[in-house]
Amino acid sequence: MKRISAIILTVMLFLSAFVSGKGPEKTEQPLYPDSLRTVWLYTEGIKRNTIFQDSVRAEQMFREAISLDSTYAPAYYELFANNMYSSPDEAVDLARKAYRTDSANLWYHRSYGQALIMAGRYGEAIGVFRDLCDLDKDSPDNYRLLAALYEQEKNPYMALAILDSAEIRFGRIPYLGIMKRRLLISTYQFDKAIDEAREAIRQAPYEIENHIDLGDLYGYSGKDSLAMLSYERALGIDSTNLPTLLAISDHYSRRHNYLALLDVTKKIFLSKDLPVSAKVDRFKRFTADVRFYREYYLQLSHLASTLMMLYPRDKDVVDLYAGHLIASGELDRALELYKEHLDDTPPQKDYYISVIDIESYKQRPDSVRRYVERALQLFPGETRFHLARGNALIYAKRFDDGIAAYRSSLRYAPDDSTRSAIWGIVGDTYHLKAESEAEARKEKPLSRKLIKRCYEAYDRSLGLNPENALVLNNYAYFLSQDGERLEEALDMAGRVLALTENNPTYLDTYAWILHRLGRSAEAKKTMQQALALDGHSSSELLLHYGDILNAQGERFLAETYWRKALEKGADAEEVTRRFEDKKPTE
């Protein structure tokens, strides 16, 4: 009977463990004596930081540990480490407390110095590292940091004295030697720096870096033949060593010996140790100056060919080489290169854009259409290809189909700015169609229906982007041609000038509208500015300036500018009409 009662009691106790709502929940109590709670919080904080990556909870635990024991240095140190980058000044305070509560700990002492460096408090950090140099006699790194701090504080001579002390204590250490030579150079003590470099070579004759360093020092001191001798010794150890080749390249660059520079660049480009991106950047720097490009074309062409040979599938290299061919006037070869890469995997949108642009420039509309359709199969949502399809149709004078293509591209436009630009193109196309039909009819007045649609498209464009300078300019100019809404046109042209800077075409529009309003004196001044910016190269600007001068009664000067316009390609009939018309031009 006792056994049965015991079983029932056990079962009841087991079931009662699952009954809720019978009293407040008991919190788990940590299994440690109260005196060890600080240590427990600290170790749990370390776990939170390192295992669970929960720095917020870890910091809470470290701060709670400090609240229980304000002399607990490990918690201060961990808080310093957590705040070193986010709150440098607070990190200094925490590192100082860790150091002061355990001043015999060299790790905390060094961390305090590092915190001062991170906070930019170099003067205070100098005192800390001076103490460390005395206390931690086996660490040359303290001397390195102390010398760097003196250098940062514009005291290179004290930095050199610190490095001399380190050399006396530890002997020659390569990284301190490099630092010392750099300081000697900065203080123009080239002879001492050279002696240091020679001694480094004597101790380690097969270290390439030492020979490069000596070559650089000879170069800085103007001893070019000795510099090249040192570089050649470095190449004698390893003829393909990239740092040596780069040092030689820098030496030739400083001496403006560009033929030798480009020659060593060939070897640099053949090195597998330099990333292709760095080689491309180097080539772009060479070709940024047009005069340099022209003078050293043959050498640069060889470099471009070398890159193409080494990296025939790298997109940056393909673009570089194609750009080089285009700059060389070899447009057909560039086109052929791009076409060769149209089947690359994954397909490159930029290659199709380049092919289409070049074919458009070559005025081959059938080819343009073919590549546009091919591009749209691969990139059906790319707005630019839909616009290119419209351009090809417009070139074939299929204006309605072109406008339809432009309108269809609106659904793929990523933003209102792009949609505004497309509506601007639609407006331009309506005006172009009106001019084409008038020319075919040999009648001057343009179709009012098409002009109305042009202006409606411009209005939609400006509704999406009121600051579309190109649309504002075209809208204003076409209004001035019609002689309608001239004050509104002047306001549009003025807005364009406020949005842009020193654009001769936009200044021409503004001046021409002033002229149409009868404000020729103002128009003359604005047109003079436009011509100065344009360099008297635009036939239209020259023609307009002649018209403005004629309106002011300056017939002789007007005819001079009409002749200049004719020389620059202005329509002969338009110029002849002006010479025959004795009235002031309107």
Coordinates of N, CA, C and O in Angstrom, one line a residue, residues 88-89 92 113-125 149 152-153:
P88 N 36.0 57.7 -30.1 CA 37.4 57.7 -29.7 C 37.7 58.3 -28.4 O 38.5 57.9 -27.6
D89 N 37.0 59.5 -28.1 CA 37.2 60.2 -26.8 C 36.8 59.3 -25.6 O 37.5 59.3 -24.6
V92 N 39.3 56.6 -25.0 CA 40.5 57.1 -24.3 C 40.2 57.0 -22.8 O 41.1 56.6 -22.0
G113 N 47.8 54.2 -25.0 CA 48.5 54.9 -26.0 C 47.8 54.8 -27.4 O 47.7 55.8 -28.1
Q114 N 47.4 53.6 -27.7 CA 46.7 53.4 -29.0 C 45.4 54.2 -29.0 O 45.0 54.8 -30.1
A115 N 44.7 54.3 -27.9 CA 43.4 55.0 -27.8 C 43.7 56.5 -28.1 O 42.9 57.2 -28.8
L116 N 44.8 57.0 -27.5 CA 45.1 58.4 -27.7 C 45.4 58.7 -29.2 O 45.1 59.7 -29.8
I117 N 46.1 57.7 -29.9 CA 46.4 57.9 -31.3 C 45.1 57.9 -32.1 O 44.9 58.7 -33.0
M118 N 44.2 57.0 -31.8 CA 42.9 56.9 -32.5 C 42.1 58.2 -32.4 O 41.4 58.6 -33.3
A119 N 42.3 58.8 -31.2 CA 41.5 60.1 -31.0 C 42.3 61.3 -31.5 O 41.8 62.4 -31.4
G120 N 43.5 61.1 -32.1 CA 44.2 62.2 -32.7 C 44.9 63.0 -31.6 O 45.4 64.1 -31.9
R121 N 45.1 62.5 -30.4 CA 45.8 63.2 -29.3 C 47.2 62.8 -29.3 O 47.7 62.1 -28.3
Y122 N 48.0 63.2 -30.3 CA 49.3 62.7 -30.5 C 50.3 63.2 -29.4 O 51.2 62.4 -29.0
G123 N 50.2 64.4 -29.0 CA 51.0 64.9 -27.9 C 51.0 64.1 -26.6 O 52.0 63.8 -26.0
E124 N 49.7 63.7 -26.2 CA 49.6 62.9 -25.0 C 50.1 61.5 -25.3 O 50.7 60.9 -24.4
A125 N 49.9 61.0 -26.5 CA 50.4 59.6 -26.8 C 51.9 59.5 -26.7 O 52.4 58.5 -26.3
L149 N 54.9 59.2 -34.0 CA 54.2 60.2 -33.4 C 55.0 61.5 -33.5 O 54.4 62.6 -33.7
Q152 N 54.6 62.8 -36.9 CA 53.3 63.4 -37.0 C 53.2 64.8 -36.4 O 52.5 65.7 -36.9
E153 N 53.9 65.0 -35.4 CA 54.0 66.3 -34.7 C 55.0 67.2 -35.3 O 55.4 68.2 -34.6

